[in-house]
Short mmCIF file of N, CA, C and O in Angstrom, two decimals:
data_model
loop_
_atom_site.label_atom_id
_atom_site.label_comp_id
_atom_site.label_asym_id
_atom_site.label_seq_id
_atom_site.Cartn_x
_atom_site.Cartn_y
_atom_site.Cartn_z
N UNK Q 1 -20.08 -12.56 3.46
CA UNK Q 1 -19.62 -11.80 2.33
C UNK Q 1 -18.10 -11.87 2.28
O UNK Q 1 -17.42 -11.63 3.27
N UNK Q 2 -17.57 -12.20 1.12
CA UNK Q 2 -16.14 -12.30 0.94
C UNK Q 2 -15.71 -11.34 -0.16
O UNK Q 2 -16.35 -11.24 -1.19
N UNK Q 3 -14.65 -10.62 0.09
CA UNK Q 3 -14.08 -9.78 -0.96
C UNK Q 3 -12.78 -10.40 -1.39
O UNK Q 3 -12.14 -11.14 -0.66
N UNK Q 4 -12.40 -10.08 -2.57
CA UNK Q 4 -11.18 -10.68 -3.13
C UNK Q 4 -10.08 -9.62 -3.18
O UNK Q 4 -10.24 -8.57 -3.75
N UNK Q 5 -8.96 -10.00 -2.57
CA UNK Q 5 -7.76 -9.18 -2.63
C UNK Q 5 -6.58 -10.13 -2.77
O UNK Q 5 -6.37 -10.97 -1.89
N UNK Q 6 -5.88 -10.00 -3.84
CA UNK Q 6 -4.65 -10.79 -4.02
C UNK Q 6 -3.46 -9.92 -3.64
O UNK Q 6 -3.40 -8.74 -4.00
N UNK Q 7 -2.53 -10.50 -2.88
CA UNK Q 7 -1.36 -9.77 -2.43
C UNK Q 7 -0.14 -10.55 -2.87
O UNK Q 7 -0.01 -11.74 -2.57
N UNK Q 8 0.74 -9.89 -3.60
CA UNK Q 8 1.99 -10.49 -4.03
C UNK Q 8 3.14 -9.68 -3.45
O UNK Q 8 3.13 -8.45 -3.55
N UNK Q 9 4.08 -10.37 -2.84
CA UNK Q 9 5.23 -9.69 -2.23
C UNK Q 9 6.49 -10.14 -2.95
O UNK Q 9 6.72 -11.33 -3.16
N UNK Q 10 7.31 -9.15 -3.32
CA UNK Q 10 8.58 -9.44 -3.97
C UNK Q 10 9.68 -8.64 -3.27
O UNK Q 10 9.61 -7.41 -3.20
N UNK Q 11 10.67 -9.34 -2.75
CA UNK Q 11 11.78 -8.68 -2.06
C UNK Q 11 12.85 -8.35 -3.08
O UNK Q 11 13.46 -9.25 -3.66
N UNK Q 12 13.07 -7.07 -3.31
CA UNK Q 12 14.11 -6.59 -4.22
C UNK Q 12 15.32 -6.17 -3.41
O UNK Q 12 15.29 -6.19 -2.18
N UNK Q 13 16.36 -5.75 -4.08
CA UNK Q 13 17.62 -5.41 -3.40
C UNK Q 13 17.46 -4.25 -2.42
O UNK Q 13 18.00 -4.30 -1.31
N UNK Q 14 16.70 -3.19 -2.80
CA UNK Q 14 16.64 -2.01 -1.95
C UNK Q 14 15.24 -1.68 -1.45
O UNK Q 14 15.03 -0.66 -0.81
N UNK Q 15 14.27 -2.54 -1.74
CA UNK Q 15 12.88 -2.27 -1.34
C UNK Q 15 12.08 -3.57 -1.44
O UNK Q 15 12.55 -4.56 -2.02
N UNK Q 16 10.87 -3.54 -0.88
CA UNK Q 16 9.94 -4.65 -1.01
C UNK Q 16 8.74 -4.17 -1.79
O UNK Q 16 8.12 -3.16 -1.43
N UNK Q 17 8.40 -4.88 -2.85
CA UNK Q 17 7.26 -4.55 -3.67
C UNK Q 17 6.05 -5.37 -3.22
O UNK Q 17 6.11 -6.61 -3.14
N UNK Q 18 4.96 -4.67 -2.88
CA UNK Q 18 3.71 -5.32 -2.50
C UNK Q 18 2.67 -4.93 -3.56
O UNK Q 18 2.33 -3.76 -3.69
N UNK Q 19 2.18 -5.92 -4.29
CA UNK Q 19 1.21 -5.69 -5.35
C UNK Q 19 -0.17 -6.09 -4.84
O UNK Q 19 -0.36 -7.22 -4.38
N UNK Q 20 -1.11 -5.14 -4.93
CA UNK Q 20 -2.48 -5.38 -4.49
C UNK Q 20 -3.40 -5.43 -5.70
O UNK Q 20 -3.40 -4.51 -6.51
N UNK Q 21 -4.18 -6.50 -5.79
CA UNK Q 21 -5.11 -6.67 -6.89
C UNK Q 21 -6.48 -7.01 -6.31
O UNK Q 21 -6.62 -7.96 -5.54
N UNK Q 22 -7.49 -6.23 -6.67
CA UNK Q 22 -8.85 -6.51 -6.20
C UNK Q 22 -9.39 -5.38 -5.37
O UNK Q 22 -9.26 -4.21 -5.73
N UNK Q 23 -9.99 -5.74 -4.23
CA UNK Q 23 -10.67 -4.78 -3.37
C UNK Q 23 -10.06 -4.79 -1.96
O UNK Q 23 -9.93 -5.86 -1.36
N UNK Q 24 -9.72 -3.61 -1.47
CA UNK Q 24 -9.21 -3.47 -0.12
C UNK Q 24 -10.31 -2.85 0.74
O UNK Q 24 -10.63 -1.67 0.57
N UNK Q 25 -10.88 -3.65 1.60
CA UNK Q 25 -11.99 -3.19 2.43
C UNK Q 25 -11.84 -3.77 3.84
O UNK Q 25 -10.82 -4.37 4.18
N UNK Q 26 -12.87 -3.60 4.64
CA UNK Q 26 -12.81 -4.03 6.04
C UNK Q 26 -12.51 -5.52 6.16
O UNK Q 26 -11.79 -5.94 7.06
N UNK Q 27 -13.01 -6.32 5.24
CA UNK Q 27 -12.79 -7.76 5.31
C UNK Q 27 -11.40 -8.12 4.81
O UNK Q 27 -10.63 -8.77 5.51
N UNK Q 28 -11.06 -7.71 3.61
CA UNK Q 28 -9.75 -8.05 3.06
C UNK Q 28 -8.61 -7.35 3.79
O UNK Q 28 -7.53 -7.87 3.89
N UNK Q 29 -8.92 -6.17 4.34
CA UNK Q 29 -7.89 -5.45 5.10
C UNK Q 29 -7.45 -6.22 6.33
O UNK Q 29 -6.26 -6.20 6.68
N UNK Q 30 -8.36 -6.92 6.95
CA UNK Q 30 -7.99 -7.70 8.14
C UNK Q 30 -7.18 -8.93 7.74
O UNK Q 30 -6.50 -9.50 8.58
N UNK Q 31 -7.25 -9.32 6.48
CA UNK Q 31 -6.38 -10.41 6.00
C UNK Q 31 -5.03 -9.84 5.54
O UNK Q 31 -4.01 -10.52 5.60
N UNK Q 32 -5.02 -8.60 5.08
CA UNK Q 32 -3.79 -7.97 4.61
C UNK Q 32 -2.92 -7.49 5.78
O UNK Q 32 -1.68 -7.56 5.71
N UNK Q 33 -3.54 -7.03 6.83
CA UNK Q 33 -2.81 -6.46 7.97
C UNK Q 33 -1.68 -7.38 8.47
O UNK Q 33 -0.55 -6.92 8.65
N UNK Q 34 -1.93 -8.69 8.72
CA UNK Q 34 -0.85 -9.54 9.20
C UNK Q 34 0.33 -9.62 8.25
O UNK Q 34 1.47 -9.69 8.68
N UNK Q 35 0.05 -9.59 6.95
CA UNK Q 35 1.14 -9.66 5.97
C UNK Q 35 2.00 -8.42 6.04
O UNK Q 35 3.24 -8.48 6.03
N UNK Q 36 1.37 -7.24 6.12
CA UNK Q 36 2.12 -6.00 6.21
C UNK Q 36 2.86 -5.90 7.54
O UNK Q 36 4.02 -5.47 7.57
N UNK Q 37 2.19 -6.30 8.61
CA UNK Q 37 2.86 -6.28 9.93
C UNK Q 37 4.08 -7.18 9.93
O UNK Q 37 5.13 -6.83 10.48
N UNK Q 38 3.97 -8.34 9.32
CA UNK Q 38 5.08 -9.29 9.28
C UNK Q 38 6.26 -8.69 8.52
O UNK Q 38 7.41 -8.80 8.96
N UNK Q 39 5.98 -8.05 7.39
CA UNK Q 39 7.05 -7.41 6.62
C UNK Q 39 7.80 -6.39 7.49
O UNK Q 39 9.03 -6.38 7.55
N UNK Q 40 7.03 -5.53 8.15
CA UNK Q 40 7.67 -4.49 8.97
C UNK Q 40 8.39 -5.11 10.17
O UNK Q 40 9.51 -4.67 10.49
N UNK Q 41 7.79 -6.10 10.80
CA UNK Q 41 8.44 -6.76 11.94
C UNK Q 41 9.74 -7.42 11.55
O UNK Q 41 10.68 -7.52 12.35
N UNK Q 42 9.84 -7.90 10.29
CA UNK Q 42 11.06 -8.54 9.80
C UNK Q 42 12.08 -7.54 9.28
O UNK Q 42 13.12 -7.93 8.77
N UNK Q 43 11.77 -6.24 9.37
CA UNK Q 43 12.71 -5.22 8.96
C UNK Q 43 12.60 -4.76 7.53
O UNK Q 43 13.43 -4.01 7.04
N UNK Q 44 11.55 -5.18 6.84
CA UNK Q 44 11.30 -4.71 5.46
C UNK Q 44 10.52 -3.40 5.55
O UNK Q 44 9.30 -3.39 5.47
N UNK Q 45 11.25 -2.31 5.76
CA UNK Q 45 10.60 -1.03 6.02
C UNK Q 45 10.63 -0.10 4.82
O UNK Q 45 10.16 1.02 4.90
N UNK Q 46 11.15 -0.57 3.71
CA UNK Q 46 11.17 0.23 2.46
C UNK Q 46 10.18 -0.43 1.51
O UNK Q 46 10.53 -1.35 0.79
N UNK Q 47 8.93 0.06 1.56
CA UNK Q 47 7.85 -0.57 0.85
C UNK Q 47 7.38 0.25 -0.34
O UNK Q 47 7.22 1.47 -0.24
N UNK Q 48 7.14 -0.43 -1.45
CA UNK Q 48 6.47 0.17 -2.63
C UNK Q 48 5.22 -0.66 -2.86
O UNK Q 48 5.29 -1.87 -3.06
N UNK Q 49 4.06 0.00 -2.80
CA UNK Q 49 2.80 -0.67 -3.04
C UNK Q 49 2.32 -0.37 -4.45
O UNK Q 49 2.15 0.79 -4.82
N UNK Q 50 2.15 -1.42 -5.23
CA UNK Q 50 1.62 -1.29 -6.60
C UNK Q 50 0.11 -1.45 -6.51
O UNK Q 50 -0.40 -2.53 -6.23
N UNK Q 51 -0.63 -0.37 -6.76
CA UNK Q 51 -2.09 -0.38 -6.66
C UNK Q 51 -2.76 -0.23 -8.01
O UNK Q 51 -3.96 0.07 -8.08
N UNK Q 52 -2.03 -0.44 -9.10
CA UNK Q 52 -2.60 -0.25 -10.42
C UNK Q 52 -3.82 -1.16 -10.66
O UNK Q 52 -4.71 -0.79 -11.43
N UNK Q 53 -3.89 -2.28 -9.96
CA UNK Q 53 -5.02 -3.20 -10.13
C UNK Q 53 -5.92 -3.23 -8.92
O UNK Q 53 -6.70 -4.17 -8.73
N UNK Q 54 -5.81 -2.22 -8.08
CA UNK Q 54 -6.70 -2.10 -6.93
C UNK Q 54 -7.96 -1.38 -7.37
O UNK Q 54 -7.93 -0.21 -7.75
N UNK Q 55 -9.10 -2.09 -7.36
CA UNK Q 55 -10.32 -1.53 -7.87
C UNK Q 55 -11.12 -0.73 -6.88
O UNK Q 55 -11.97 0.08 -7.24
N UNK Q 56 -10.86 -0.95 -5.58
CA UNK Q 56 -11.66 -0.28 -4.55
C UNK Q 56 -10.86 -0.26 -3.25
O UNK Q 56 -10.07 -1.16 -2.97
N UNK Q 57 -11.12 0.75 -2.44
CA UNK Q 57 -10.52 0.84 -1.12
C UNK Q 57 -11.47 1.63 -0.24
O UNK Q 57 -11.83 2.76 -0.55
N UNK Q 58 -11.91 1.01 0.88
CA UNK Q 58 -12.82 1.72 1.80
C UNK Q 58 -12.03 2.42 2.89
O UNK Q 58 -10.79 2.42 2.90
N UNK Q 59 -12.73 2.99 3.86
CA UNK Q 59 -12.09 3.76 4.92
C UNK Q 59 -11.17 2.88 5.78
O UNK Q 59 -10.12 3.35 6.24
N UNK Q 60 -11.55 1.64 6.00
CA UNK Q 60 -10.69 0.74 6.80
C UNK Q 60 -9.40 0.41 6.03
O UNK Q 60 -8.34 0.30 6.63
N UNK Q 61 -9.52 0.27 4.73
CA UNK Q 61 -8.32 0.04 3.90
C UNK Q 61 -7.41 1.25 3.95
O UNK Q 61 -6.18 1.12 4.06
N UNK Q 62 -7.98 2.45 3.87
CA UNK Q 62 -7.18 3.66 3.96
C UNK Q 62 -6.47 3.76 5.30
O UNK Q 62 -5.31 4.11 5.39
N UNK Q 63 -7.21 3.38 6.34
CA UNK Q 63 -6.60 3.42 7.68
C UNK Q 63 -5.41 2.46 7.77
O UNK Q 63 -4.36 2.81 8.33
N UNK Q 64 -5.58 1.27 7.22
CA UNK Q 64 -4.48 0.29 7.21
C UNK Q 64 -3.29 0.83 6.46
O UNK Q 64 -2.14 0.71 6.93
N UNK Q 65 -3.51 1.46 5.33
CA UNK Q 65 -2.41 2.03 4.55
C UNK Q 65 -1.72 3.16 5.33
O UNK Q 65 -0.47 3.24 5.34
N UNK Q 66 -2.50 4.01 5.99
CA UNK Q 66 -1.91 5.08 6.81
C UNK Q 66 -1.08 4.51 7.96
O UNK Q 66 0.03 4.99 8.23
N UNK Q 67 -1.61 3.51 8.63
CA UNK Q 67 -0.88 2.90 9.74
C UNK Q 67 0.42 2.25 9.25
O UNK Q 67 1.46 2.37 9.91
N UNK Q 68 0.36 1.58 8.13
CA UNK Q 68 1.55 0.94 7.56
C UNK Q 68 2.57 1.99 7.19
O UNK Q 68 3.77 1.84 7.47
N UNK Q 69 2.13 3.05 6.55
CA UNK Q 69 3.01 4.16 6.17
C UNK Q 69 3.71 4.72 7.42
O UNK Q 69 4.93 4.88 7.45
N UNK Q 70 2.91 5.00 8.44
CA UNK Q 70 3.49 5.58 9.67
C UNK Q 70 4.49 4.63 10.32
O UNK Q 70 5.56 5.08 10.77
N UNK Q 71 4.19 3.35 10.38
CA UNK Q 71 5.12 2.38 10.96
C UNK Q 71 6.42 2.31 10.15
O UNK Q 71 7.50 2.24 10.74
N UNK Q 72 6.31 2.32 8.85
CA UNK Q 72 7.50 2.26 8.01
C UNK Q 72 8.38 3.48 8.23
O UNK Q 72 9.61 3.36 8.39
N UNK Q 73 7.77 4.66 8.26
CA UNK Q 73 8.52 5.90 8.46
C UNK Q 73 9.15 5.93 9.86
O UNK Q 73 10.33 6.31 10.00
N UNK Q 74 8.41 5.52 10.88
CA UNK Q 74 8.95 5.49 12.24
C UNK Q 74 10.15 4.56 12.34
O UNK Q 74 11.04 4.77 13.16
N UNK Q 75 10.17 3.53 11.50
CA UNK Q 75 11.28 2.57 11.53
C UNK Q 75 12.45 3.02 10.63
O UNK Q 75 13.40 2.28 10.44
N UNK Q 76 12.35 4.22 10.05
CA UNK Q 76 13.40 4.75 9.20
C UNK Q 76 13.25 4.39 7.73
O UNK Q 76 14.16 4.61 6.96
N UNK Q 77 12.11 3.86 7.37
CA UNK Q 77 11.88 3.49 5.98
C UNK Q 77 10.85 4.39 5.31
O UNK Q 77 10.75 5.57 5.62
N UNK Q 78 10.10 3.78 4.41
CA UNK Q 78 9.07 4.53 3.69
C UNK Q 78 8.03 3.57 3.15
O UNK Q 78 8.23 2.35 3.10
N UNK Q 79 6.88 4.13 2.75
CA UNK Q 79 5.90 3.39 1.98
C UNK Q 79 5.47 4.32 0.85
O UNK Q 79 4.92 5.39 1.09
N UNK Q 80 5.76 3.90 -0.34
CA UNK Q 80 5.38 4.67 -1.54
C UNK Q 80 4.29 3.92 -2.26
O UNK Q 80 4.30 2.70 -2.33
N UNK Q 81 3.30 4.66 -2.80
CA UNK Q 81 2.20 4.03 -3.50
C UNK Q 81 2.35 4.36 -4.99
O UNK Q 81 2.50 5.51 -5.37
N UNK Q 82 2.28 3.32 -5.80
CA UNK Q 82 2.44 3.46 -7.24
C UNK Q 82 1.17 3.00 -7.96
O UNK Q 82 0.44 2.16 -7.49
N UNK Q 83 0.93 3.58 -9.14
CA UNK Q 83 -0.16 3.15 -9.99
C UNK Q 83 -1.53 3.51 -9.49
O UNK Q 83 -2.48 2.76 -9.71
N UNK Q 84 -1.66 4.63 -8.81
CA UNK Q 84 -2.96 5.04 -8.28
C UNK Q 84 -3.83 5.53 -9.42
O UNK Q 84 -3.50 6.52 -10.08
N UNK Q 85 -4.92 4.80 -9.67
CA UNK Q 85 -5.80 5.13 -10.79
C UNK Q 85 -7.26 4.94 -10.39
O UNK Q 85 -7.56 4.40 -9.36
N UNK Q 86 -8.15 5.37 -11.27
CA UNK Q 86 -9.57 5.09 -11.17
C UNK Q 86 -10.19 5.45 -9.83
O UNK Q 86 -9.98 6.53 -9.28
N UNK Q 87 -10.97 4.51 -9.32
CA UNK Q 87 -11.72 4.73 -8.08
C UNK Q 87 -10.78 5.00 -6.90
O UNK Q 87 -11.06 5.88 -6.08
N UNK Q 88 -9.66 4.30 -6.83
CA UNK Q 88 -8.73 4.50 -5.73
C UNK Q 88 -8.19 5.93 -5.76
O UNK Q 88 -8.10 6.61 -4.73
N UNK Q 89 -7.86 6.45 -6.92
CA UNK Q 89 -7.39 7.85 -7.04
C UNK Q 89 -8.48 8.81 -6.56
O UNK Q 89 -8.19 9.75 -5.83
N UNK Q 90 -9.70 8.54 -6.98
CA UNK Q 90 -10.81 9.43 -6.60
C UNK Q 90 -11.02 9.39 -5.07
O UNK Q 90 -11.23 10.44 -4.46
N UNK Q 91 -10.94 8.21 -4.47
CA UNK Q 91 -11.13 8.09 -3.02
C UNK Q 91 -10.03 8.88 -2.30
O UNK Q 91 -10.31 9.61 -1.35
N UNK Q 92 -8.80 8.73 -2.74
CA UNK Q 92 -7.69 9.47 -2.10
C UNK Q 92 -7.86 10.97 -2.27
O UNK Q 92 -7.59 11.76 -1.35
N UNK Q 93 -8.35 11.40 -3.43
CA UNK Q 93 -8.54 12.83 -3.70
C UNK Q 93 -9.67 13.39 -2.85
O UNK Q 93 -9.52 14.42 -2.20
N UNK Q 94 -10.82 12.73 -2.86
CA UNK Q 94 -12.01 13.21 -2.14
C UNK Q 94 -11.74 13.28 -0.62
O UNK Q 94 -12.21 14.20 0.04
N UNK Q 95 -11.02 12.32 -0.11
CA UNK Q 95 -10.74 12.28 1.36
C UNK Q 95 -9.60 13.21 1.75
O UNK Q 95 -9.36 13.42 2.94
N UNK Q 96 -8.90 13.75 0.78
CA UNK Q 96 -7.75 14.60 1.08
C UNK Q 96 -6.49 13.82 1.43
O UNK Q 96 -5.47 14.40 1.81
N UNK Q 97 -6.54 12.50 1.27
CA UNK Q 97 -5.39 11.68 1.62
C UNK Q 97 -4.38 11.55 0.51
O UNK Q 97 -3.31 10.95 0.70
N UNK Q 98 -4.70 12.10 -0.65
CA UNK Q 98 -3.74 12.03 -1.76
C UNK Q 98 -2.40 12.63 -1.34
O UNK Q 98 -1.34 12.15 -1.76
N UNK Q 99 -2.46 13.65 -0.52
CA UNK Q 99 -1.22 14.33 -0.08
C UNK Q 99 -0.57 13.61 1.10
O UNK Q 99 0.56 13.95 1.47
N UNK Q 100 -1.24 12.63 1.69
CA UNK Q 100 -0.70 11.95 2.88
C UNK Q 100 0.37 10.89 2.55
O UNK Q 100 1.13 10.50 3.40
N UNK Q 101 0.38 10.46 1.30
CA UNK Q 101 1.28 9.42 0.86
C UNK Q 101 2.19 9.91 -0.26
O UNK Q 101 1.74 10.70 -1.09
N UNK Q 102 3.42 9.42 -0.33
CA UNK Q 102 4.21 9.64 -1.54
C UNK Q 102 3.60 8.76 -2.65
O UNK Q 102 3.56 7.55 -2.53
N UNK Q 103 3.07 9.40 -3.70
CA UNK Q 103 2.37 8.69 -4.76
C UNK Q 103 3.09 8.90 -6.08
O UNK Q 103 3.51 10.01 -6.41
N UNK Q 104 3.24 7.80 -6.82
CA UNK Q 104 3.95 7.81 -8.08
C UNK Q 104 3.09 7.15 -9.16
O UNK Q 104 2.29 6.28 -8.86
N UNK Q 105 3.30 7.58 -10.41
CA UNK Q 105 2.51 7.09 -11.51
C UNK Q 105 2.75 5.62 -11.82
O UNK Q 105 1.87 4.92 -12.32
N UNK Q 106 3.96 5.15 -11.52
CA UNK Q 106 4.29 3.77 -11.82
C UNK Q 106 5.25 3.23 -10.78
O UNK Q 106 5.88 3.98 -10.02
N UNK Q 107 5.38 1.90 -10.76
CA UNK Q 107 6.35 1.27 -9.86
C UNK Q 107 7.74 1.74 -10.22
O UNK Q 107 8.57 2.01 -9.33
N UNK Q 108 8.03 1.88 -11.49
CA UNK Q 108 9.35 2.34 -11.95
C UNK Q 108 9.69 3.71 -11.33
O UNK Q 108 10.81 3.92 -10.84
N UNK Q 109 8.72 4.63 -11.35
CA UNK Q 109 8.95 5.96 -10.75
C UNK Q 109 9.14 5.87 -9.24
O UNK Q 109 10.01 6.55 -8.68
N UNK Q 110 8.37 5.03 -8.57
CA UNK Q 110 8.48 4.87 -7.12
C UNK Q 110 9.83 4.25 -6.76
O UNK Q 110 10.46 4.65 -5.79
N UNK Q 111 10.28 3.29 -7.55
CA UNK Q 111 11.57 2.64 -7.32
C UNK Q 111 12.70 3.63 -7.54
O UNK Q 111 13.65 3.67 -6.78
N UNK Q 112 12.60 4.44 -8.58
CA UNK Q 112 13.64 5.43 -8.86
C UNK Q 112 13.74 6.38 -7.68
O UNK Q 112 14.86 6.73 -7.25
N UNK Q 113 12.62 6.80 -7.12
CA UNK Q 113 12.64 7.70 -5.93
C UNK Q 113 13.18 6.95 -4.72
O UNK Q 113 13.84 7.55 -3.88
N UNK Q 114 12.89 5.65 -4.63
CA UNK Q 114 13.35 4.86 -3.49
C UNK Q 114 14.85 4.67 -3.49
O UNK Q 114 15.45 4.49 -2.45
N UNK Q 115 15.48 4.71 -4.64
CA UNK Q 115 16.90 4.47 -4.72
C UNK Q 115 17.70 5.76 -4.77
O UNK Q 115 18.92 5.72 -4.86
N UNK Q 116 17.00 6.91 -4.73
CA UNK Q 116 17.72 8.20 -4.71
C UNK Q 116 18.40 8.44 -3.41
O UNK Q 116 17.99 8.01 -2.38
#
């Protein structure tokens, strides 16, 4: 079984934008983990994740996001999530994790907060 998750990374002046499109689950999460680890290991600790096109996220995906958030914060940075909608919003709300992340309606809002 293969799930589809497209990951696009864009290095901006004051943050790194990571756009997730598709499904984040136990299979795709194990493919995403090395990319996020590499960003953090290279010192890109100011992350904005665009999830507007993320259709699904399971518990392993949530765990990966929490771990990435914690690593970024421990390194003096942040991980902000933008564009939380639909099923992903519901999953974060039902699990109580909506409050665990800085969440913004759009990438523009997350970037504005990142540059404050």
